[in-house]
Amino acid sequence: MRLRALLNTDALGLRLLGGEDELDRTVRGVMTTDLKDPSRYLSGGELVLTGLAWRHDPADSEPFVRILTSAGVAALAAGEAELGDVPDDLIVACARHRLPLFAVHESVAFATITEHVVRQVSGERAGDLAAVVDRHRRMMTPGPAGGGPDVVLDLLHSDLDLRAWVLSPTGLTIAGPTPGLAADVCARLAAEHLAATRTGRRGPHRVTLGATTYSLFPIRGSGSGRTGGASRDVRETVLSDWLLAVEADAGDWAEERLDLLHGVTQLIAVERDRRDAARTVRRRLAQEVLELVQTGAAPAEIAARLRVAAPVLLPGLGSAPHWQVVVARVEWDGGEVESGPVAQALLEEILVDALPGSSNKGYLGSTGPEHSDRIAVAHTGDEAIALVPLPSVSSEQDGSEQGVLADALLQAVREPLSAGLADDGRLTLGVSAAVHSAEGLRGALEEARHARRVAAARPGRVCAAGHQELASHVLLLPFVPDDVRRAFTARLLDPLRDYDRRHRAELIPTLEAFLECDGSWTRCATRLHLHVNTLRYRVGRIEQLTSRDLSRLEDKLDFFLALRMS
C-alpha cells in the first residue's frame, strides 16, 4: 500500500510533518520500536512506529533517523502521548534524510495502525498471488503438468508466508515444504478432515495440535469420476479426495484470502485428475489380467498378458517379476453406494506407501512417480483387486519377507480411514503370498479373497489378513457361530472362572501359561514364579474341575481353542 493511502485514512488520525514528495512510497510492513538502533529488525519498506522513548536529548534524533534511512524504511510515525508535540529536531532530521514523518495523535493506539497496515498489505499480496496462480492455471491446464503442486505451495510460502502440504486421505504427504510434517501429525490431520467431511460441515476445518493450528481445505477433482457435486453421496469421494493442510488459522481470514486458497485447491485438483488419467493404462492391464484369470484362460495366455504388464508396472526390471494380489472391499450400512470404484481408488492410495522400497515422499515427490506407476488396481462388483509386481526372490525365499504385508498395510492409515468410514462403513483387505508364474495367479487371487473374508470376520472398521493366517487355527475360529463358541468355552472354562472367583486361585492364568510352555513343568513354574509342586496342584485342580486330562493332546487342544475363543 502507499503512504498516501495511510494519510487519507481518517480513522488512523495521522498528521504529515514532512515528506510531501515521498507519499508514493510503498509500505510492505509495520514495526513498533523504541530502540536506539532497531536496524537488526528492519528489512526495508516498513512504517516504523515509535513512542520516542529512545530520545533523551535533541542529539539522539539525527543518528536514529540515519539508521532508519539506511535500512530503507518507508516512513516514521511518532506518537504524541509521551512528549506532546513531536520535537523539532526529529522533524529537521527527517527532512534532511528525506524520510516522511507522521504524528500519531495520543488517542490513536499503535495497534490500530498496525492492524490496518497488516490487513491492507496482506490483502494486496494475496491479490498479487492470486494473479500468479491464475496465470499458472492457464499455463498448465492445456498441456502436460508443470512443477506439480509444489510450485503453487512454494508461491504460498514465499508470497504469503503460509506453509502448506497436500495430503492423501490416508495421511501420506503428497507435496509440500521440507522439513515435512511428522507421520503421526499427517495421520491426525487426515482423520480430522475425514471426520468433518462425513458430518457434512463445509471447509476449511480448523484443527489445533499442540501449539499449532492447521486449516484443512478439501481438494476435489474435476474429472467425471470425482466431481464432488452436491448430488453425489459423500461416501463416494470421502476416502479418495486429497486435502490441503495450511499451517494457519483461517477463522479470521478475509474473503479474498479464502477465495485464493480455494483457487489453489482447484489448481492442485487438475494435477490429481492428470495423475488419475495416467493410471488408466495400468487399470486396464489389471482388468484384462483379472478377466483372464476369472474366466479360466490358459496359463500361457495369462503369462503373455503379464509380460506386457511387467515393463509398465516395474520398468527397468531385467527378469520376470513375481506377483502378489491384494483384495479390498468397502461396505456401507444402508444407501446405494457403488463400492467398487471407492475401493479401487482407496486401494491405490494405500498401496503407494506400502510397496517395497517406496519412500514417504508421495506421488509427486522426488521418488514418488516410480512407485505410483507400479500400482495396477481393477474392480469387479464391490471388490477392488490389485496386481502388485515384486522383484524376483531367490529359491530359498517364499515371498513372505518381501512385498505387501497385511499387518503393515493398514498400520499407518487405520486412524484416518476409521474416521472416514465413521459408524456406517467397513474396509477389509486380504493379501496373498508372492507367486512365481501365471499358473499361480488364480490361486493367489482365491487366497487373497479368502484372507479378506477372514479379516471381515474380525471386529473393527478397518481390518486386514494375510496368507500366513490361512494355515493357522485362526482361519477357523472367526467362522464358528457365536452360540457354538459361547457353549464350548462355557463348558470348559466356566468351572475354572467360578473357582478363581471364590478362591482367587488363578487357575485360568496357570492354564494359559502351561499351554504356552508346551506342557513343560519346569519352564511353566519358572515363568509363574511357583514351586513345581504348587504348579502340579493347580493343574490337578483344573483337571478335577473339568474332567479333562492335560497330558492328552486332544484335551490340550480343546483348552487352547477355548481360551482363544473366549
Coordinates of C-alpha atoms in Angstrom, one line a residue:
M1 CA 0.0 0.0 0.0
R2 CA 1.1 3.7 -0.5
L3 CA 1.9 6.2 2.2
R4 CA -0.7 8.5 0.7
A5 CA -3.5 5.9 1.4
L6 CA -2.5 5.9 5.1
L7 CA -2.6 9.6 5.3
N8 CA -6.1 9.6 3.7
T9 CA -7.5 7.1 6.2
D10 CA -9.3 9.2 8.7
A11 CA -9.6 6.5 11.3
L12 CA -5.8 6.5 11.8
G13 CA -5.6 10.2 12.5
L14 CA -2.2 10.6 11.0
R15 CA -0.8 14.2 10.5
L16 CA 2.0 14.8 8.0
L17 CA 5.0 16.7 9.4
G18 CA 7.3 16.3 6.4
G19 CA 8.0 14.4 3.2
E20 CA 5.1 15.5 1.0
D21 CA 7.1 14.5 -2.1
E22 CA 7.6 10.9 -0.9
L23 CA 4.0 9.9 -0.3
D24 CA 4.0 7.4 -3.2
R25 CA 6.4 5.2 -1.4
T26 CA 5.2 1.6 -0.9
V27 CA 4.6 0.2 2.6
R28 CA 5.4 -3.5 2.9
G29 CA 5.1 -3.9 6.7
V30 CA 4.9 -2.2 10.0
M31 CA 7.2 -2.2 13.1
T32 CA 6.9 -0.6 16.5
T33 CA 10.2 0.2 18.3
D34 CA 11.8 2.4 21.0
L35 CA 15.3 1.0 20.5
K36 CA 18.1 3.5 19.6
D37 CA 19.2 1.1 16.9
P38 CA 16.5 -1.2 15.5
S39 CA 18.4 -1.9 12.3
R40 CA 18.7 -5.7 13.0
Y41 CA 14.9 -6.0 12.9
L42 CA 14.4 -4.0 9.7
S43 CA 14.3 -5.4 6.2
G44 CA 13.1 -2.3 4.2
G45 CA 9.7 -0.9 3.3
E46 CA 8.4 -0.7 6.9
L47 CA 6.3 2.0 8.5
V48 CA 8.1 2.5 11.8
L49 CA 6.0 3.4 14.8
T50 CA 7.8 4.9 17.9
G51 CA 6.8 6.4 21.2
L52 CA 10.1 8.4 21.3
A53 CA 11.4 6.6 24.5
W54 CA 14.8 6.3 22.8
R55 CA 15.2 10.2 22.7
H56 CA 16.9 11.6 25.7
D57 CA 18.2 14.8 24.1
P58 CA 18.0 16.5 20.7
A59 CA 21.3 14.9 19.6
D60 CA 19.6 11.5 19.5
S61 CA 17.3 12.3 16.6
E62 CA 20.0 12.5 13.8
P63 CA 21.6 9.0 14.4
F64 CA 18.2 7.4 14.8
V65 CA 16.8 8.8 11.5
R66 CA 20.1 7.9 9.7
I67 CA 19.7 4.3 10.8
L68 CA 16.1 4.1 9.6
T69 CA 17.1 5.7 6.2
S70 CA 20.0 3.2 5.8
A71 CA 17.6 0.3 6.4
G72 CA 15.3 1.6 3.7
V73 CA 12.1 2.1 5.8
A74 CA 9.2 3.8 4.1
A75 CA 8.3 6.3 6.8
L76 CA 8.4 7.2 10.5
A77 CA 5.3 7.8 12.7
A78 CA 5.9 9.3 16.1
G79 CA 3.4 9.2 18.9
E80 CA 2.5 12.4 20.7
A81 CA 1.4 10.7 24.0
E82 CA 4.9 10.9 25.6
L83 CA 6.2 14.3 24.7
G84 CA 3.1 16.1 23.5
D85 CA 4.3 17.5 20.2
V86 CA 6.9 15.8 18.0
P87 CA 10.3 17.5 18.7
D88 CA 11.6 19.9 16.1
D89 CA 15.0 18.2 16.0
L90 CA 13.3 15.0 14.8
I91 CA 11.4 16.9 12.1
V92 CA 14.6 18.5 10.9
A93 CA 16.5 15.2 10.8
C94 CA 13.7 13.5 8.8
A95 CA 13.7 16.4 6.3
R96 CA 17.4 16.2 5.9
H97 CA 17.2 12.5 5.1
R98 CA 14.0 12.8 3.0
L99 CA 12.2 10.4 5.4
P100 CA 8.4 11.1 5.6
L101 CA 7.3 11.8 9.1
F102 CA 3.8 11.5 10.6
A103 CA 2.5 12.5 14.0
V104 CA 0.2 10.0 15.7
H105 CA -2.4 11.6 18.0
E106 CA -2.4 10.3 21.6
S107 CA -5.9 9.0 21.1
V108 CA -4.8 6.5 18.4
A109 CA -3.2 3.2 19.5
F110 CA -0.3 1.9 17.6
A111 CA -2.1 -1.4 17.5
T112 CA -4.9 0.2 15.4
I113 CA -2.3 1.4 12.8
T114 CA -0.5 -1.9 12.8
E115 CA -3.7 -3.9 12.2
H116 CA -4.8 -1.6 9.4
V117 CA -1.4 -1.8 7.6
V118 CA -1.1 -5.6 8.0
R119 CA -4.6 -6.2 6.7
Q120 CA -4.1 -3.9 3.7
V121 CA -0.7 -5.3 2.8
S122 CA -1.8 -8.9 3.2
G123 CA -4.8 -8.3 1.0
E124 CA -2.8 -6.8 -1.8
R125 CA -0.2 -9.5 -1.6
A126 CA -3.0 -12.1 -1.8
G127 CA -4.3 -10.4 -4.9
D128 CA -0.9 -10.5 -6.5
L129 CA -0.5 -14.1 -5.7
A130 CA -4.0 -14.9 -7.0
A131 CA -3.0 -13.4 -10.3
V132 CA 0.2 -15.6 -10.4
V133 CA -1.9 -18.7 -9.5
D134 CA -4.4 -17.8 -12.2
R135 CA -1.6 -17.5 -14.8
H136 CA -0.1 -20.8 -13.6
R137 CA -3.5 -22.4 -14.1
R138 CA -4.0 -21.1 -17.6
M139 CA -0.4 -22.2 -18.5
M140 CA -0.8 -25.7 -17.0
T141 CA -4.3 -26.7 -18.0
P142 CA -3.9 -27.2 -21.7
G143 CA -0.7 -29.2 -21.7
P144 CA 1.4 -31.5 -19.6
A145 CA 1.8 -30.9 -15.9
G146 CA 4.4 -28.3 -14.9
G147 CA 6.0 -28.5 -11.5
G148 CA 3.0 -30.1 -9.8
P149 CA 1.5 -28.9 -6.5
D150 CA 5.0 -27.9 -5.1
V151 CA 5.1 -24.9 -7.5
V152 CA 1.9 -23.4 -6.0
L153 CA 2.8 -24.3 -2.4
D154 CA 6.2 -22.5 -2.9
L155 CA 4.2 -19.4 -4.0
L156 CA 2.1 -19.6 -0.9
H157 CA 5.2 -19.8 1.2
S158 CA 7.2 -17.1 -0.5
D159 CA 4.3 -14.6 -1.1
L160 CA 2.0 -15.1 1.9
D161 CA 4.3 -16.8 4.4
L162 CA 1.9 -19.8 4.5
R163 CA 3.3 -23.3 4.9
A164 CA 1.0 -25.9 3.4
W165 CA 1.0 -29.6 2.5
V166 CA -1.1 -31.7 0.2
L167 CA -2.1 -34.9 2.0
S168 CA -3.9 -38.1 0.8
P169 CA -6.9 -39.4 2.7
T170 CA -4.6 -42.0 4.2
G171 CA -2.3 -39.2 5.7
L172 CA 0.5 -39.6 3.1
T173 CA 2.4 -36.4 2.2
I174 CA 2.0 -35.8 -1.5
A175 CA 3.6 -32.4 -1.8
G176 CA 4.8 -29.6 0.5
P177 CA 7.9 -27.9 2.0
T178 CA 10.6 -29.6 3.9
P179 CA 11.0 -30.5 6.6
G180 CA 7.6 -32.0 6.3
L181 CA 5.0 -32.9 8.9
A182 CA 5.6 -35.9 11.2
A183 CA 3.7 -39.0 10.1
D184 CA 1.5 -39.0 13.2
V185 CA 0.6 -35.4 12.6
C186 CA -0.4 -36.2 9.0
A187 CA -2.5 -39.1 10.1
R188 CA -4.3 -37.0 12.7
L189 CA -5.0 -34.2 10.2
A190 CA -6.3 -36.6 7.6
A191 CA -8.5 -38.2 10.3
E192 CA -9.9 -34.9 11.5
H193 CA -10.6 -33.8 7.9
L194 CA -12.4 -37.1 7.0
A195 CA -14.4 -37.0 10.2
A196 CA -15.5 -33.4 9.5
T197 CA -16.3 -34.2 5.9
R198 CA -18.6 -37.1 7.0
T199 CA -20.6 -34.7 9.2
G200 CA -21.2 -32.5 6.1
R201 CA -19.5 -29.4 7.6
R202 CA -18.1 -27.1 5.0
G203 CA -14.3 -26.5 4.9
P204 CA -11.9 -25.2 5.8
H205 CA -11.9 -27.3 9.0
R206 CA -9.6 -26.0 11.8
V207 CA -7.5 -28.4 13.9
T208 CA -5.2 -27.5 16.8
L209 CA -2.4 -29.9 17.5
G210 CA -0.2 -28.8 20.4
A211 CA 0.5 -25.1 19.9
T212 CA -0.1 -25.2 16.1
T213 CA -3.4 -24.6 14.3
Y214 CA -4.0 -26.1 10.9
S215 CA -6.7 -25.2 8.4
L216 CA -7.8 -28.1 6.2
F217 CA -9.2 -27.4 2.7
P218 CA -10.7 -30.2 0.6
I219 CA -9.3 -30.9 -2.9
R220 CA -11.9 -32.3 -5.2
G221 CA -11.0 -33.4 -8.7
S222 CA -12.9 -32.1 -11.7
G223 CA -12.9 -35.3 -13.6
S224 CA -16.1 -37.2 -14.4
G225 CA -15.3 -39.8 -11.8
R226 CA -14.7 -37.3 -9.0
T227 CA -17.0 -34.3 -9.4
G228 CA -17.7 -33.8 -5.7
G229 CA -21.1 -32.3 -6.7
A230 CA -23.9 -31.9 -4.3
S231 CA -25.9 -34.7 -6.0
R232 CA -23.2 -37.3 -5.1
D233 CA -23.1 -39.3 -1.9
V234 CA -20.2 -38.0 0.2
R235 CA -19.2 -41.7 0.8
E236 CA -18.3 -42.0 -2.9
T237 CA -15.4 -39.5 -2.6
V238 CA -14.5 -39.1 1.1
L239 CA -12.0 -41.9 1.0
S240 CA -10.2 -40.8 -2.1
D241 CA -10.2 -36.9 -2.2
W242 CA -6.9 -35.2 -1.2
L243 CA -6.7 -32.3 1.3
L244 CA -4.6 -29.1 1.7
A245 CA -3.3 -28.6 5.2
V246 CA -2.3 -25.0 5.9
E247 CA -0.3 -24.1 9.0
A248 CA -2.5 -21.2 9.9
D249 CA -5.9 -20.4 11.5
A250 CA -8.3 -19.4 8.7
G251 CA -11.0 -18.5 11.1
D252 CA -10.5 -14.7 10.8
W253 CA -9.3 -14.6 7.2
A254 CA -10.7 -12.1 4.7
E255 CA -12.9 -13.5 2.0
E256 CA -10.2 -12.7 -0.6
R257 CA -7.7 -15.0 1.0
L258 CA -10.2 -17.8 1.4
D259 CA -11.0 -17.5 -2.3
L260 CA -7.3 -17.7 -3.1
L261 CA -6.9 -20.9 -1.1
H262 CA -9.9 -22.4 -2.8
G263 CA -8.3 -21.5 -6.2
V264 CA -5.1 -23.2 -5.1
T265 CA -7.1 -26.4 -4.3
Q266 CA -8.7 -26.3 -7.8
L267 CA -5.2 -26.0 -9.3
I268 CA -3.9 -29.0 -7.4
A269 CA -7.1 -30.9 -8.4
V270 CA -6.0 -30.5 -12.0
E271 CA -2.8 -32.4 -11.2
R272 CA -4.9 -35.0 -9.4
D273 CA -7.0 -35.6 -12.4
R274 CA -3.9 -35.9 -14.6
R275 CA -2.5 -38.4 -12.2
D276 CA -5.7 -40.5 -12.4
A277 CA -5.7 -40.3 -16.2
A278 CA -2.2 -41.6 -16.2
R279 CA -3.4 -44.7 -14.3
T280 CA -5.8 -45.6 -17.0
V281 CA -3.4 -47.9 -18.8
R282 CA -2.4 -49.7 -15.6
R283 CA -6.0 -50.1 -14.5
R284 CA -6.8 -51.6 -18.0
L285 CA -3.9 -54.0 -17.7
A286 CA -5.1 -55.2 -14.3
Q287 CA -8.7 -55.6 -15.6
E288 CA -7.5 -57.7 -18.5
V289 CA -5.4 -60.0 -16.4
L290 CA -8.2 -60.3 -13.9
E291 CA -10.7 -61.3 -16.6
L292 CA -8.4 -63.9 -18.0
V293 CA -7.8 -65.4 -14.5
Q294 CA -11.5 -65.5 -13.6
T295 CA -12.6 -67.0 -16.9
G296 CA -10.1 -69.8 -16.7
A297 CA -7.9 -68.8 -19.5
A298 CA -4.8 -70.9 -20.3
P299 CA -1.7 -70.1 -18.2
A300 CA 0.2 -69.3 -21.5
E301 CA -2.4 -66.6 -22.3
I302 CA -2.2 -65.1 -18.8
A303 CA 1.6 -65.2 -19.0
A304 CA 1.6 -63.3 -22.3
R305 CA -0.5 -60.6 -20.8
L306 CA 1.7 -60.4 -17.7
R307 CA 4.8 -60.0 -19.9
V308 CA 3.1 -56.9 -21.4
A309 CA 2.2 -55.6 -17.9
A310 CA 5.6 -56.1 -16.3
P311 CA 7.5 -53.3 -18.1
V312 CA 4.7 -50.9 -17.5
L313 CA 4.4 -51.7 -13.8
L314 CA 8.0 -52.3 -13.0
P315 CA 10.2 -50.5 -15.6
G316 CA 13.8 -51.4 -15.9
L317 CA 13.4 -54.9 -14.5
G318 CA 15.8 -57.4 -16.1
S319 CA 13.9 -60.6 -15.3
A320 CA 10.2 -61.5 -15.0
P321 CA 8.8 -60.4 -11.6
H322 CA 6.9 -62.3 -9.1
W323 CA 3.3 -61.2 -8.3
Q324 CA 1.2 -60.5 -5.3
V325 CA -2.6 -60.0 -5.2
V326 CA -4.4 -57.7 -2.7
V327 CA -8.2 -57.7 -2.5
A328 CA -10.1 -54.9 -0.8
R329 CA -13.8 -54.3 -0.1
V330 CA -15.6 -51.2 1.3
E331 CA -19.0 -51.9 2.7
W332 CA -21.6 -49.3 3.8
D333 CA -24.7 -49.7 6.0
G334 CA -27.7 -48.7 4.0
G335 CA -27.9 -46.5 1.0
E336 CA -27.0 -47.3 -2.6
V337 CA -23.3 -46.6 -2.9
E338 CA -21.2 -48.2 -5.7
S339 CA -18.4 -49.6 -3.6
G340 CA -16.2 -51.0 -6.3
P341 CA -14.8 -47.6 -7.6
V342 CA -14.5 -46.4 -4.0
A343 CA -12.4 -49.5 -3.0
Q344 CA -10.3 -49.1 -6.2
A345 CA -9.4 -45.5 -5.5
L346 CA -8.7 -46.2 -1.8
L347 CA -6.6 -49.3 -2.5
E348 CA -4.4 -47.2 -4.9
E349 CA -3.9 -44.6 -2.2
I350 CA -3.0 -47.3 0.4
L351 CA -0.6 -49.2 -1.8
V352 CA 1.5 -46.1 -2.8
D353 CA 3.3 -46.1 0.5
A354 CA 3.1 -49.8 1.2
L355 CA 5.1 -51.0 -1.8
P356 CA 8.6 -52.3 -1.0
G357 CA 11.3 -49.6 -1.5
S358 CA 8.8 -46.7 -1.6
S359 CA 9.5 -43.6 0.4
N360 CA 7.1 -41.3 2.2
K361 CA 7.6 -38.5 -0.3
G362 CA 4.3 -39.4 -2.0
Y363 CA 3.1 -39.3 -5.6
L364 CA 4.8 -36.2 -6.9
G365 CA 8.0 -36.0 -4.8
S366 CA 11.4 -36.9 -6.0
T367 CA 10.8 -40.7 -5.5
G368 CA 7.0 -40.8 -5.9
P369 CA 6.3 -41.4 -9.6
E370 CA 8.3 -44.6 -10.0
H371 CA 6.3 -46.2 -7.1
S372 CA 2.9 -44.9 -8.0
D373 CA 3.4 -46.2 -11.5
R374 CA 3.6 -49.7 -10.1
I375 CA 0.0 -49.7 -9.0
A376 CA -2.5 -51.6 -11.1
V377 CA -5.9 -51.9 -9.5
A378 CA -9.1 -53.2 -11.1
H379 CA -12.5 -53.6 -9.6
T380 CA -15.3 -56.1 -10.2
G381 CA -18.6 -55.6 -8.4
D382 CA -17.9 -54.3 -4.9
E383 CA -14.3 -55.7 -4.9
A384 CA -11.1 -54.0 -5.8
I385 CA -8.2 -56.2 -6.8
A386 CA -4.5 -55.0 -7.0
L387 CA -1.9 -56.8 -9.1
V388 CA 1.5 -55.9 -7.4
P389 CA 4.7 -56.8 -9.2
L390 CA 7.7 -57.7 -7.0
P391 CA 11.3 -58.2 -7.8
S392 CA 12.1 -61.9 -8.2
V393 CA 13.2 -63.6 -5.0
S394 CA 15.7 -66.4 -4.6
S395 CA 14.6 -70.0 -4.4
E396 CA 15.2 -70.0 -0.6
Q397 CA 12.6 -67.3 -0.1
D398 CA 8.9 -67.9 -0.1
G399 CA 7.9 -64.3 -0.6
S400 CA 6.8 -63.7 2.9
E401 CA 9.7 -61.5 3.7
Q402 CA 9.0 -59.1 0.8
G403 CA 6.0 -57.5 -0.8
V404 CA 2.9 -56.1 0.9
L405 CA 2.4 -57.5 4.4
A406 CA -1.2 -57.4 5.7
D407 CA -0.2 -56.2 9.2
A408 CA 1.9 -53.3 7.9
L409 CA -0.6 -52.4 5.1
L410 CA -3.1 -50.6 7.4
Q411 CA -0.9 -49.7 10.4
A412 CA -0.3 -46.1 9.4
V413 CA -3.7 -45.5 7.8
R414 CA -6.1 -47.1 10.3
E415 CA -6.8 -43.8 12.2
P416 CA -7.8 -41.6 9.2
L417 CA -9.7 -44.4 7.4
S418 CA -11.7 -45.2 10.5
A419 CA -12.7 -41.6 10.7
G420 CA -13.7 -41.6 7.1
L421 CA -15.7 -44.8 7.5
A422 CA -17.4 -43.3 10.6
D423 CA -20.2 -45.5 12.0
D424 CA -21.6 -46.9 8.8
G425 CA -18.6 -48.2 6.8
R426 CA -16.0 -51.0 6.9
L427 CA -12.8 -51.7 5.0
T428 CA -11.4 -55.2 4.8
L429 CA -8.3 -56.4 2.9
G430 CA -6.7 -59.7 2.1
V431 CA -3.2 -60.3 0.9
S432 CA -1.8 -63.3 -1.0
A433 CA 1.6 -64.8 -0.9
A434 CA 4.0 -64.0 -3.8
V435 CA 3.6 -66.3 -6.8
H436 CA 6.3 -67.0 -9.4
S437 CA 4.3 -67.5 -12.5
A438 CA 1.0 -67.1 -14.3
E439 CA 0.0 -70.6 -13.1
G440 CA -0.1 -69.4 -9.5
L441 CA -2.1 -66.3 -10.1
R442 CA -5.5 -67.9 -9.9
G443 CA -4.6 -69.5 -6.6
A444 CA -3.2 -66.1 -5.4
L445 CA -6.5 -64.4 -6.2
E446 CA -8.5 -67.0 -4.2
E447 CA -6.0 -66.8 -1.4
A448 CA -6.3 -63.1 -1.2
R449 CA -10.1 -63.3 -1.3
H450 CA -10.2 -65.9 1.4
A451 CA -7.8 -63.8 3.6
R452 CA -10.2 -60.8 3.1
R453 CA -13.1 -63.0 4.4
V454 CA -11.0 -63.8 7.5
A455 CA -10.5 -60.1 8.0
A456 CA -14.2 -59.4 7.6
A457 CA -15.0 -61.9 10.4
R458 CA -13.0 -59.7 12.8
P459 CA -14.3 -56.7 14.8
G460 CA -13.3 -53.2 13.8
R461 CA -13.8 -50.7 11.0
V462 CA -10.5 -51.4 9.3
C463 CA -9.2 -55.0 9.2
A464 CA -6.6 -56.9 7.1
A465 CA -5.4 -60.5 6.9
G466 CA -2.5 -62.2 5.1
H467 CA -1.8 -65.5 3.6
Q468 CA 0.2 -66.6 6.6
E469 CA -3.0 -66.8 8.6
L470 CA -4.7 -69.2 6.3
A471 CA -2.6 -72.1 7.6
S472 CA -3.4 -71.5 11.2
H473 CA -6.3 -72.3 13.5
V474 CA -7.3 -68.6 13.5
L475 CA -8.7 -69.3 10.0
L476 CA -11.4 -71.5 11.5
L477 CA -12.3 -69.5 14.7
P478 CA -14.0 -66.5 13.0
F479 CA -16.4 -68.7 11.2
V480 CA -17.6 -70.6 14.3
P481 CA -21.2 -69.5 15.1
D482 CA -21.4 -67.3 18.2
D483 CA -23.7 -69.7 20.1
V484 CA -21.4 -72.6 19.5
R485 CA -18.4 -70.5 20.7
R486 CA -20.2 -69.5 23.8
A487 CA -21.3 -73.0 24.7
F488 CA -17.8 -74.5 24.0
T489 CA -15.9 -72.0 26.1
A490 CA -18.5 -72.0 28.9
R491 CA -18.4 -75.8 29.3
L492 CA -14.6 -75.8 29.6
L493 CA -13.7 -72.5 31.3
D494 CA -16.7 -71.5 33.5
P495 CA -15.9 -74.0 36.2
L496 CA -12.4 -72.6 36.4
R497 CA -13.6 -69.0 36.4
D498 CA -16.1 -69.7 39.2
Y499 CA -13.3 -71.4 41.3
D500 CA -11.0 -68.4 40.7
R501 CA -13.7 -66.0 41.7
R502 CA -14.3 -67.9 45.0
H503 CA -10.7 -68.8 45.9
R504 CA -8.5 -66.4 44.0
A505 CA -6.6 -69.4 42.8
E506 CA -5.5 -68.1 39.3
L507 CA -6.3 -71.3 37.6
I508 CA -7.1 -69.6 34.2
P509 CA -3.7 -67.8 34.1
T510 CA -2.0 -71.0 35.1
L511 CA -3.7 -72.9 32.3
E512 CA -2.7 -70.3 29.8
A513 CA 1.0 -70.4 30.9
F514 CA 1.0 -74.2 31.0
L515 CA -0.2 -74.4 27.3
E516 CA 2.2 -71.6 26.2
C517 CA 5.1 -73.6 27.7
D518 CA 4.1 -76.7 25.8
G519 CA 3.3 -78.6 29.0
S520 CA 6.8 -78.2 30.4
W521 CA 6.5 -78.2 34.2
T522 CA 9.9 -76.6 34.8
R523 CA 9.5 -73.8 32.3
C524 CA 5.9 -73.0 33.4
A525 CA 6.9 -73.0 37.1
T526 CA 9.8 -70.6 36.4
R527 CA 7.6 -68.4 34.4
L528 CA 4.9 -68.2 37.1
H529 CA 7.5 -68.0 39.9
L530 CA 6.0 -71.1 41.5
H531 CA 7.4 -74.3 43.0
V532 CA 6.8 -77.2 40.7
N533 CA 4.6 -78.9 43.4
T534 CA 2.4 -75.9 43.6
L535 CA 2.0 -75.9 39.8
R536 CA 1.2 -79.7 39.9
Y537 CA -1.5 -79.0 42.5
R538 CA -3.1 -76.2 40.3
V539 CA -3.1 -78.4 37.2
G540 CA -4.6 -81.2 39.1
R541 CA -7.4 -78.9 40.3
I542 CA -8.0 -77.8 36.7
E543 CA -8.3 -81.5 35.6
Q544 CA -10.6 -82.3 38.5
L545 CA -13.0 -79.4 37.9
T546 CA -13.2 -80.0 34.1
S547 CA -12.9 -83.8 33.9
R548 CA -10.1 -83.4 31.4
D549 CA -6.5 -84.7 31.3
L550 CA -3.8 -82.2 30.3
S551 CA -1.4 -84.9 29.4
R552 CA -3.7 -85.8 26.4
L553 CA -3.2 -83.8 23.1
E554 CA -6.9 -83.6 22.5
D555 CA -7.7 -82.0 25.8
K556 CA -4.8 -79.6 25.4
L557 CA -6.1 -78.6 22.1
D558 CA -9.7 -78.1 23.4
F559 CA -8.4 -75.8 26.2
F560 CA -6.2 -73.9 23.7
L561 CA -9.2 -73.2 21.4
A562 CA -11.5 -72.3 24.3
L563 CA -9.0 -69.7 25.5
R564 CA -8.6 -68.2 22.0
M565 CA -12.4 -68.0 21.5
S566 CA -13.2 -66.6 25.0

